[in-house]
Tab-separated table of C-alpha atoms in Angstrom:
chain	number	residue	atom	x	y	z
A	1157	UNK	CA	1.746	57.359	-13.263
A	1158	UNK	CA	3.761	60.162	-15.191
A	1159	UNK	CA	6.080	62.730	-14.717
A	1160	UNK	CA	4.010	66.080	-14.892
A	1161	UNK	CA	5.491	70.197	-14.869
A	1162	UNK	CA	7.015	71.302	-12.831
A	1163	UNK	CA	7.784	67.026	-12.013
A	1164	UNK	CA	5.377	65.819	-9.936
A	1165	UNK	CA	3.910	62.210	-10.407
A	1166	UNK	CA	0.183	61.911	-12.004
A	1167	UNK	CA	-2.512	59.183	-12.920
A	1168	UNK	CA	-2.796	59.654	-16.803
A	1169	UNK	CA	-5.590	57.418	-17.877
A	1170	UNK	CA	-4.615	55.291	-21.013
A	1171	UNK	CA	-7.294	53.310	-21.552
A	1172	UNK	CA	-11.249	52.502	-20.387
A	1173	UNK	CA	-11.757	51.741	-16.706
A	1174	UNK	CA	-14.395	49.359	-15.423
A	1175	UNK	CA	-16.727	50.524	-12.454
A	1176	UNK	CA	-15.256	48.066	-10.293
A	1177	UNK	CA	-11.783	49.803	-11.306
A	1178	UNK	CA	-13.108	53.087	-10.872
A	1179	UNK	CA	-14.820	52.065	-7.156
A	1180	UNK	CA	-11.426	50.846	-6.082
A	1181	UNK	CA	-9.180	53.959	-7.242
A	1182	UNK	CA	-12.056	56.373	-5.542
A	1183	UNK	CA	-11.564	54.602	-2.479
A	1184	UNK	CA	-8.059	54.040	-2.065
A	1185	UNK	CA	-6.399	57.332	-4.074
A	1186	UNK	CA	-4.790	59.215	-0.732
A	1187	UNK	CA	-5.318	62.198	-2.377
A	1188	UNK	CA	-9.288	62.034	-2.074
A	1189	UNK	CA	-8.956	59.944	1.132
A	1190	UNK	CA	-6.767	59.088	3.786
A	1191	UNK	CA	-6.998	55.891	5.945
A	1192	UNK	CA	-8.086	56.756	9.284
A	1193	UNK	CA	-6.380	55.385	12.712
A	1194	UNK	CA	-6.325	52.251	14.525
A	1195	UNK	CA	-8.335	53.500	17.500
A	1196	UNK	CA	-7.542	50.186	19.237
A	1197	UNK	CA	-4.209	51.572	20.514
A	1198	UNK	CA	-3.016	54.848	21.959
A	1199	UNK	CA	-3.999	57.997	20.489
A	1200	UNK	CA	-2.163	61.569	19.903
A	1201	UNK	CA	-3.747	63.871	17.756
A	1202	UNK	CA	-0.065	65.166	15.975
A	1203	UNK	CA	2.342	61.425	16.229
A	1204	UNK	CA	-1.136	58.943	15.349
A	1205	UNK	CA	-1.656	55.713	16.723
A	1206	UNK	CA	1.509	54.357	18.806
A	1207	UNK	CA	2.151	50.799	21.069
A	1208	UNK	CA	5.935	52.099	22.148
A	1209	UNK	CA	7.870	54.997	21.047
A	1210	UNK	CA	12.016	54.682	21.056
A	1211	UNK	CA	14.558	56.586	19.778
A	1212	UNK	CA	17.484	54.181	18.328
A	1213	UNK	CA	19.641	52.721	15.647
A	1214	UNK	CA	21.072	49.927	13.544
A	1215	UNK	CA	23.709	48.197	15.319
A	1216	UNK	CA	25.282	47.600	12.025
A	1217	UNK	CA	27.610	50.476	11.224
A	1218	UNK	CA	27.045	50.155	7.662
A	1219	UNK	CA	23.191	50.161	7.584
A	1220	UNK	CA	23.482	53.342	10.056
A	1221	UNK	CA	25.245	55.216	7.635
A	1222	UNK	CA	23.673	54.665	4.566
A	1223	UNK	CA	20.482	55.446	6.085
A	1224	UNK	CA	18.911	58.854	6.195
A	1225	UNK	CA	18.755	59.115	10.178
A	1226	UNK	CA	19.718	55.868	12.417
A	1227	UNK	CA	18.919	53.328	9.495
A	1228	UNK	CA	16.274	52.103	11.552
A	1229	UNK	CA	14.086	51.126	8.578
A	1230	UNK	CA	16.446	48.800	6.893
A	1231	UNK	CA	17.748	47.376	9.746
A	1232	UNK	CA	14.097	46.500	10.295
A	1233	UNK	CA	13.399	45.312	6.825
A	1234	UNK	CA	17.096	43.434	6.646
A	1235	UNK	CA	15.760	41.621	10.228
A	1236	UNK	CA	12.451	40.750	8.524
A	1237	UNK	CA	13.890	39.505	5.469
A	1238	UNK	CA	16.808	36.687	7.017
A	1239	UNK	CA	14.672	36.168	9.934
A	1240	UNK	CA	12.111	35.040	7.177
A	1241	UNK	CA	9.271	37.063	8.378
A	1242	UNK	CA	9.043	38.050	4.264
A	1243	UNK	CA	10.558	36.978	1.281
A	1244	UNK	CA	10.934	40.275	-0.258
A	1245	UNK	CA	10.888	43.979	0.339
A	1246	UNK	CA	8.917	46.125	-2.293
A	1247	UNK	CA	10.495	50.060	-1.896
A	1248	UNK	CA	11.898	52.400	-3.866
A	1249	UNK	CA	15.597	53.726	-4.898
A	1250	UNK	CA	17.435	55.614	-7.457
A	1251	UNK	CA	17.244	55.450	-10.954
A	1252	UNK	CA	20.549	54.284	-12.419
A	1253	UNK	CA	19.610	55.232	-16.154
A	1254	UNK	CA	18.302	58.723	-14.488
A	1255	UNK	CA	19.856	59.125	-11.053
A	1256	UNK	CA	18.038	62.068	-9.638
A	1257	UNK	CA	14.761	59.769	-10.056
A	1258	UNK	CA	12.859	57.014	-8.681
A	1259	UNK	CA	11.883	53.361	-9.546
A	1260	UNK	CA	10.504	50.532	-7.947
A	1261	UNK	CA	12.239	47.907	-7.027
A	1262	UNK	CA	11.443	44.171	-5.598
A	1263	UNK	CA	14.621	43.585	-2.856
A	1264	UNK	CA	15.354	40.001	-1.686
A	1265	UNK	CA	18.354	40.400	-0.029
A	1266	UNK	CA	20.440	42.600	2.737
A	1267	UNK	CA	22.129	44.406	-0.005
A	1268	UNK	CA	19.187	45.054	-2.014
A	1269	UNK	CA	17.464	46.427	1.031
A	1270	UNK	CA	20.658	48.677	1.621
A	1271	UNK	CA	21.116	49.883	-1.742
A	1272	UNK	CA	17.979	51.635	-1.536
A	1273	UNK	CA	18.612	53.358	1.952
A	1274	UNK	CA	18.527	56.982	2.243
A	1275	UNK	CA	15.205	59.531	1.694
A	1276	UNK	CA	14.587	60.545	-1.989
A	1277	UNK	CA	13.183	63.750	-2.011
A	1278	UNK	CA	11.215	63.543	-5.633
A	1279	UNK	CA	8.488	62.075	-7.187
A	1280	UNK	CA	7.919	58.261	-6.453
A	1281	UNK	CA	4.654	55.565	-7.404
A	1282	UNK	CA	5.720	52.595	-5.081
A	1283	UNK	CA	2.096	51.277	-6.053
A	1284	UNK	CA	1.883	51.931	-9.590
A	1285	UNK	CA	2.397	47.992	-9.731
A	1286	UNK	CA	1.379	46.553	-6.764
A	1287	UNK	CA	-0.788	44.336	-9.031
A	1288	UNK	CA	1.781	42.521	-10.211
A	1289	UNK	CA	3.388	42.832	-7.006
A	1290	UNK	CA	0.377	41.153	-5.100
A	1291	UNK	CA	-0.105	38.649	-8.338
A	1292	UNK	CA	3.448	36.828	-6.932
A	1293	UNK	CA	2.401	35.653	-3.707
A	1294	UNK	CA	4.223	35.085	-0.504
A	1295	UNK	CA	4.717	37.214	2.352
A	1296	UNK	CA	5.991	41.200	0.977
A	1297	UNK	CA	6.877	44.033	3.327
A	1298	UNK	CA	5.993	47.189	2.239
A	1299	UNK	CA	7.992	50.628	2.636
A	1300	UNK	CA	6.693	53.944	1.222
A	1301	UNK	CA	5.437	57.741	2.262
A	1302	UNK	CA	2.853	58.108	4.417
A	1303	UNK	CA	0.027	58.567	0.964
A	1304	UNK	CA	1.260	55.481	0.122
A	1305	UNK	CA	0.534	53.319	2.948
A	1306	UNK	CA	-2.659	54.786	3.682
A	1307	UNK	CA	-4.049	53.590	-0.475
A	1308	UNK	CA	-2.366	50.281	0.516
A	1309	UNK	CA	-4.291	50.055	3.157
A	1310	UNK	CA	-7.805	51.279	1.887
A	1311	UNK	CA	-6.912	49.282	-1.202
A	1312	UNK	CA	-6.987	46.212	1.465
A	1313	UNK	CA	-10.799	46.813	2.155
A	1314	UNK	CA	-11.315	46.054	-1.768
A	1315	UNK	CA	-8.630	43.476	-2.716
A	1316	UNK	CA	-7.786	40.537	-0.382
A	1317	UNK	CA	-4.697	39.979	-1.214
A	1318	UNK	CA	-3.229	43.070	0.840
A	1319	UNK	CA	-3.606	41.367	3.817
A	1320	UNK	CA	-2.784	38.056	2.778
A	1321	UNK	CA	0.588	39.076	1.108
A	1322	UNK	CA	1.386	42.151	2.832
A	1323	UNK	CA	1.901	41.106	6.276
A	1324	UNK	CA	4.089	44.500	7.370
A	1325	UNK	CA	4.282	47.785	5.708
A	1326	UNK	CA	6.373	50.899	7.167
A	1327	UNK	CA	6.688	54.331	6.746
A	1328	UNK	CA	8.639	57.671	7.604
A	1329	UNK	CA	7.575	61.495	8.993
A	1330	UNK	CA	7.648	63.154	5.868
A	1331	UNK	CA	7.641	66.573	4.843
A	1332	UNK	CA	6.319	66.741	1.848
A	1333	UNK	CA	6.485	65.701	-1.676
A	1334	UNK	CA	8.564	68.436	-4.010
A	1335	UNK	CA	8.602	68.594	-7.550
A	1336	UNK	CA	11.596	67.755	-9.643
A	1337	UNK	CA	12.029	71.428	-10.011
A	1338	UNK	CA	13.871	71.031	-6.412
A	1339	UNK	CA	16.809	69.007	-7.691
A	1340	UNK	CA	17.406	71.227	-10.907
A	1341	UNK	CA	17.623	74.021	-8.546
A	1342	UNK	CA	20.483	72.262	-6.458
A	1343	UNK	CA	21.887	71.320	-9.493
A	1344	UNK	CA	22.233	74.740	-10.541
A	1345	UNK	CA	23.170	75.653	-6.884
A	1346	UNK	CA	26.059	73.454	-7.488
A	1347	UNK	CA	27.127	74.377	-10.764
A	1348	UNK	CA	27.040	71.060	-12.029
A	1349	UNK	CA	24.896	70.510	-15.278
A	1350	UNK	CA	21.883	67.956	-15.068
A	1351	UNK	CA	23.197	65.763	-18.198
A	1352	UNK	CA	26.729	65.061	-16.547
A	1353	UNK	CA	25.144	63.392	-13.471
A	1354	UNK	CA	25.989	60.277	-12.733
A	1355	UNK	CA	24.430	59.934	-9.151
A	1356	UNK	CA	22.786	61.672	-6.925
A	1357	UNK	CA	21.935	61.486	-2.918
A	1358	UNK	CA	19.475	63.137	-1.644
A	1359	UNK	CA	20.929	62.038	2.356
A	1360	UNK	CA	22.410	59.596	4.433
A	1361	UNK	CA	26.553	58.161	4.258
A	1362	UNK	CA	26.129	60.165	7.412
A	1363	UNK	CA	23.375	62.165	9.462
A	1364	UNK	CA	21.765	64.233	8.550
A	1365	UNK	CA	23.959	63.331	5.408
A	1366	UNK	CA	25.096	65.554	2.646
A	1367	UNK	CA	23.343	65.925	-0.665
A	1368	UNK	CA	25.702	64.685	-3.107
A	1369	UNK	CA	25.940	64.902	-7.080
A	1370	UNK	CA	28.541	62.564	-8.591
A	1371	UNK	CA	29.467	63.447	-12.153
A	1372	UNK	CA	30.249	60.992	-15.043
A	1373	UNK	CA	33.888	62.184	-15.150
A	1374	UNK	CA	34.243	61.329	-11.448
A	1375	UNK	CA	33.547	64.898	-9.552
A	1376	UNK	CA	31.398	65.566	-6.207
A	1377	UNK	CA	29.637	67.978	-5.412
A	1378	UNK	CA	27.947	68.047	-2.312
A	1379	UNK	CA	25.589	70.490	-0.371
A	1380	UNK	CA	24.496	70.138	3.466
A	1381	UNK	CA	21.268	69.226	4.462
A	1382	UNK	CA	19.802	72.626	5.919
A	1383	UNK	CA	21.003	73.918	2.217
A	1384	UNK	CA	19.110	71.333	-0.133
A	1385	UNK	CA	15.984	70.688	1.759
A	1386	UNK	CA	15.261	74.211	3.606
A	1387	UNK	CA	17.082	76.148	0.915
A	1388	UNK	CA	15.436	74.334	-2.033
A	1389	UNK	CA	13.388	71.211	-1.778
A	1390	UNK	CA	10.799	72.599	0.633
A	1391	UNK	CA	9.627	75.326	-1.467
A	1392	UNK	CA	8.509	72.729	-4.059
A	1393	UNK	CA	6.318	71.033	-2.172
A	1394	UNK	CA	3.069	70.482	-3.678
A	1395	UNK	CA	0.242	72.226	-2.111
A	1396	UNK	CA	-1.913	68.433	-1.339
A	1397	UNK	CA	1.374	67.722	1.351
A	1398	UNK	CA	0.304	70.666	2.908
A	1399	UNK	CA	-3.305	69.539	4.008
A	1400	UNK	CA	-1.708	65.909	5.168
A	1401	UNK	CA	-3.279	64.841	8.050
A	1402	UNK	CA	-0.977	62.158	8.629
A	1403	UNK	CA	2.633	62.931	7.230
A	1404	UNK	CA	3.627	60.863	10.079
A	1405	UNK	CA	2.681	57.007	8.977
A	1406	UNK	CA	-0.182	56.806	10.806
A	1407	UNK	CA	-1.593	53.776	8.762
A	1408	UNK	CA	1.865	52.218	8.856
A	1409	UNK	CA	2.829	48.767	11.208
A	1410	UNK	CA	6.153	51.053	12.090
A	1411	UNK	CA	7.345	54.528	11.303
A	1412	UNK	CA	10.629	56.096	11.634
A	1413	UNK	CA	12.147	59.595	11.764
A	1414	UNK	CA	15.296	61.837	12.613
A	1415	UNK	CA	15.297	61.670	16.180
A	1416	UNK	CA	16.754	65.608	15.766
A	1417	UNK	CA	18.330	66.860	18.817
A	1418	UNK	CA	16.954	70.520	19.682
A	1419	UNK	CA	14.421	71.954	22.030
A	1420	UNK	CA	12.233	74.886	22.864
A	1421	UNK	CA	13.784	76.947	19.894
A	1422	UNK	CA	11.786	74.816	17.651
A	1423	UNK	CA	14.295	74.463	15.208
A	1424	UNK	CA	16.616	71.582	15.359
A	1425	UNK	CA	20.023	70.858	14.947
A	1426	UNK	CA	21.409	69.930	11.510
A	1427	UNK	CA	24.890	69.532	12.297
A	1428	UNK	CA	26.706	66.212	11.699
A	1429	UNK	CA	26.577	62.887	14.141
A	1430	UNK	CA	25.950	59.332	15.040
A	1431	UNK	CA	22.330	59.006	13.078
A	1432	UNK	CA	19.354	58.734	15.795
A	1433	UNK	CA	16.086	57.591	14.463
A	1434	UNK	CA	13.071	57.615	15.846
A	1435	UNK	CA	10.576	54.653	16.024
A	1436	UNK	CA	7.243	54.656	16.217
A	1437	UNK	CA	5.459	51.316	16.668
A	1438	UNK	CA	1.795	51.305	15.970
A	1439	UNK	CA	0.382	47.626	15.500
A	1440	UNK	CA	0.344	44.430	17.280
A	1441	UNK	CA	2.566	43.220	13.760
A	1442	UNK	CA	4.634	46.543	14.075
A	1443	UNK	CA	5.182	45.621	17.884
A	1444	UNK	CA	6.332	41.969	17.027
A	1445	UNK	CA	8.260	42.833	14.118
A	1446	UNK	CA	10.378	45.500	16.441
A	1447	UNK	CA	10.892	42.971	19.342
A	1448	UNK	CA	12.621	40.467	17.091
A	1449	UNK	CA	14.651	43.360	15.472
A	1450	UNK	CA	15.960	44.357	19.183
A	1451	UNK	CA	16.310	40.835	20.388
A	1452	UNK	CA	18.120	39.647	17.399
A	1453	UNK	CA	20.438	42.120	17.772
A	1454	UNK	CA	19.656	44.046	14.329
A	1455	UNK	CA	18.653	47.320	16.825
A	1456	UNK	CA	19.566	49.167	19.783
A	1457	UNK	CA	16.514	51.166	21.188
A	1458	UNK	CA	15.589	53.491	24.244
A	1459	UNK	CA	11.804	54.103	24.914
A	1460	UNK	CA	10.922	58.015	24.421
A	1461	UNK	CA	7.832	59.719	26.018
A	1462	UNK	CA	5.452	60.463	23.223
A	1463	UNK	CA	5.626	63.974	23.948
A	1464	UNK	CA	9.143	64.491	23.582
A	1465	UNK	CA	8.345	63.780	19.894
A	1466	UNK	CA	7.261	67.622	19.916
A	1467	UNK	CA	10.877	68.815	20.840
A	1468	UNK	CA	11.973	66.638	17.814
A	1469	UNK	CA	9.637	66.868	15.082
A	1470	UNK	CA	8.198	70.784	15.394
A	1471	UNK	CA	7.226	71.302	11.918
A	1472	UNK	CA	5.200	67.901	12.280
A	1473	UNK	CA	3.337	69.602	15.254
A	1474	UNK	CA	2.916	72.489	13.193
A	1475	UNK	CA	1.709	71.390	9.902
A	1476	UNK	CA	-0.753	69.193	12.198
A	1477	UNK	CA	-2.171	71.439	13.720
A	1478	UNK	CA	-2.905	73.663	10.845
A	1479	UNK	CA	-5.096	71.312	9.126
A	1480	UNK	CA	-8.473	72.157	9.745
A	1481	UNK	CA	-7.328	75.888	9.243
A	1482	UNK	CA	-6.117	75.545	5.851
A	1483	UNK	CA	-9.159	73.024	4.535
A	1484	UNK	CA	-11.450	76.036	6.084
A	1485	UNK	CA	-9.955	77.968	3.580
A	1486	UNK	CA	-10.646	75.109	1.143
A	1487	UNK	CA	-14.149	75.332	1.998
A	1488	UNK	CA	-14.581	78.941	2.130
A	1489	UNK	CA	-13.373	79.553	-1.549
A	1490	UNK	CA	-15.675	76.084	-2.548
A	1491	UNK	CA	-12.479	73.730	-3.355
A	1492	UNK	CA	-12.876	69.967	-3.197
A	1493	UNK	CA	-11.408	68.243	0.311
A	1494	UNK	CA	-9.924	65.453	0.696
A	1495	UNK	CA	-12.075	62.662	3.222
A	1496	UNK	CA	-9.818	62.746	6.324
A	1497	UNK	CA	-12.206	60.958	9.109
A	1498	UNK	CA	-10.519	59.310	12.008
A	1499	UNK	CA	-7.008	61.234	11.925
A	1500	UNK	CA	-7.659	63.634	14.798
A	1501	UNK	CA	-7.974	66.759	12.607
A	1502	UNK	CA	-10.391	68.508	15.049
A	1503	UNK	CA	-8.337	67.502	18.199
A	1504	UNK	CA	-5.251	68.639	16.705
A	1505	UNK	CA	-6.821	71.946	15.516
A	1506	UNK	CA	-7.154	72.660	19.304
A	1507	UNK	CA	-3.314	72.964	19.918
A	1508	UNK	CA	-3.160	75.484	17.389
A	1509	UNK	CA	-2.934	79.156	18.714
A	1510	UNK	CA	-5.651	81.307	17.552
A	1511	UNK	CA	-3.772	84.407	15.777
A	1512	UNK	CA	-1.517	81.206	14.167
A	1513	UNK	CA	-5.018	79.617	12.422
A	1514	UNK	CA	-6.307	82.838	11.245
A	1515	UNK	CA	-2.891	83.292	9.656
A	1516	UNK	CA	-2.745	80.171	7.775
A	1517	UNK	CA	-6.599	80.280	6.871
A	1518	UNK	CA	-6.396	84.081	5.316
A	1519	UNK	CA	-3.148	82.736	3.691
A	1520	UNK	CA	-4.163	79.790	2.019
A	1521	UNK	CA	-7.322	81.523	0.796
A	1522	UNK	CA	-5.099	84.011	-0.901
A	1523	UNK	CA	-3.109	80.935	-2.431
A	1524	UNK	CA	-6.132	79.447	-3.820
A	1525	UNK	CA	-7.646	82.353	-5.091
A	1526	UNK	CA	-4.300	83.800	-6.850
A	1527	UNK	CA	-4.144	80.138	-8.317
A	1528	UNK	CA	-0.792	79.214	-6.536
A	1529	UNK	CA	-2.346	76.007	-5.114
């Protein structure tokens, strides 16, 4: 995987590829397909397969702040770890040589796990070696978007070893992948040149957290959250996030999100408190896995009605629902599709208003055919 204009991350082929190879990248790349839902538990057509739904936090104070929303992820990955439910934790963090970035990293410890809290909103290939990663053995938990989980877990169909050394893998509501582009463009916004950063936060120390550019000669700058993501970030977002049937971990053992407060305006509230996240438990191992957190003390939790996830997540709902409209467009100007059976496209499309649909279908045909895909 490579950094590609205007920074997005893309398969460059370096050398020949076997059929076997070939058959096993065709079937797991999330970009042509996307893993479809367990059907063995509950069912919504926008929030995916769920077992329990909560809204809660890390009873640690220091997880809870470094974490993007109510560090509910570590504090479920820290639990799993010295409860020895895995040996390591294979996620993603900042770059120290280039901070604005991403690299993979292999955590086996608390601090590890928390160095790496907080969402990174840029490119990121938490799989580009999960062959070595599976090659070690043991018992791994995996964390990464949404895309990610579901090739991990159509990868599982051709390679054993997923299941046998990935017992848990989690996820997060996510709103799209933006290009690099994003953080030169809060860079600038800030007035602080890209060569004198030092390091750079996306979120979290806080919810919804400040972005935050540290210079080498000891300055921060720092922007709020509305600002960086709605002012900048989301209008880099690749045009494949925007056909995601399941931005919400669907494939995922657990996923987590803010647990924004708001309500019928459909717009939440940014402003700064006590992170809330929201938890999502979708398999038997996902249910487990959370018990253990909550008994052991590593999370407080409050069960949630699945369809006050609505009044929390609108854009979710939204996007959802749009689907079908938007790959009608797809179809109508004769553009590939991704496979998305089994992640309650049509019964989603349903929800959608009808003026809303014809909106988004006319407009995405425009996109494609005035090549701004």
């Amino acid at each position: 995987m490579q950094m590609t204009p205007p920074g997005y991350s893309r398969p460059v082929q370096s050398g020949s590829i076997s059929p076997e190879a070939e058959r096993a990248i065709a079937g797991a790349c999330p970009g042509a397909v996307v893993a479809a839902w367990d059907r063995d538990a509950n069912l919504h057509p926008y929030w995916g397969p769920w077992r329990g739904v909560w809204t809660g936090y890390a009873t640690d104070e220091a997880v809870r702040f470094e974490g993007s929303s109510g560090g509910a992820i570590s504090a479920i990955l820290i639990h799993a770890l010295t409860s020895g439910f895995v040996d390591r934790v294979l996620h993603i963090k900042a770059d120290p040589d280039k901070p604005t970035g991403n690299i993979t990293v292999c955590s086996t410890t608390p601090q590890e796990i928390l160095a790496g809290a907080g969402s990174r909103y840029t490119a990121s290939s938490p799989l580009s070696g999960i062959d070595e990663a599976l090659a070690m053995g043991g018992r791994m938990a995996f964390v990464g978007k949404p895309c990610d989980v579901s090739a991990l877990r159509r990868l599982a169909l051709a390679d054993p070893r997923v299941d046998r050394h990935v017992p848990l893998m989690l996820s997060f509501f996510c709103g799209g992948m933006p290009s690099h582009d994003g953080v030169h463009r809060i860079l600038k916004a800030m007035d602080v040149p890209f060569e004198a950063v030092a390091a750079f936060r996306f979120r979290g120390q806080g919810w919804p957290g400040t972005t935050a550019a540290t210079t080498h000669d000891g300055r921060v700058a720092k922007m709020s959250y509305a600002d960086s993501w709605g002012g900048h970030l989301s209008k880099e977002v690749q045009f494949r996030c925007k056909i995601c049937p399941d931005a919400v971990g669907g494939a995922a053992d657990i996923a987590c999100a803010d647990a924004w407060y708001g309500g019928e305006s459909g717009y939440p509230s940014f402003e700064e408190q006590d992170g809330r996240s929201l938890i999502v438990v979708r398999s038997s191992v996902g249910a487990e896995v959370f018990e253990r957190a909550v008994e052991g003390g590593a999370l407080s939790a409050e069960p949630l009605e699945i369809g006050e996830i609505d009044l929390m997540q609108p854009a979710q709902a939204r996007r959802k629902r749009l689907v079908r409209a938007r790959l009608g467009a797809l179809s109508a100007t004769l553009q590939p599709k991704p496979d998305m059976r089994g992640t309650e496209v049509p019964a989603a499309a349903k929800r959608a208003p009808p003026a809303e649909a014809a909106r988004n279908l006319v407009g995405t045909m425009r996109r494609v055919l005035l090549g701004r895909r």
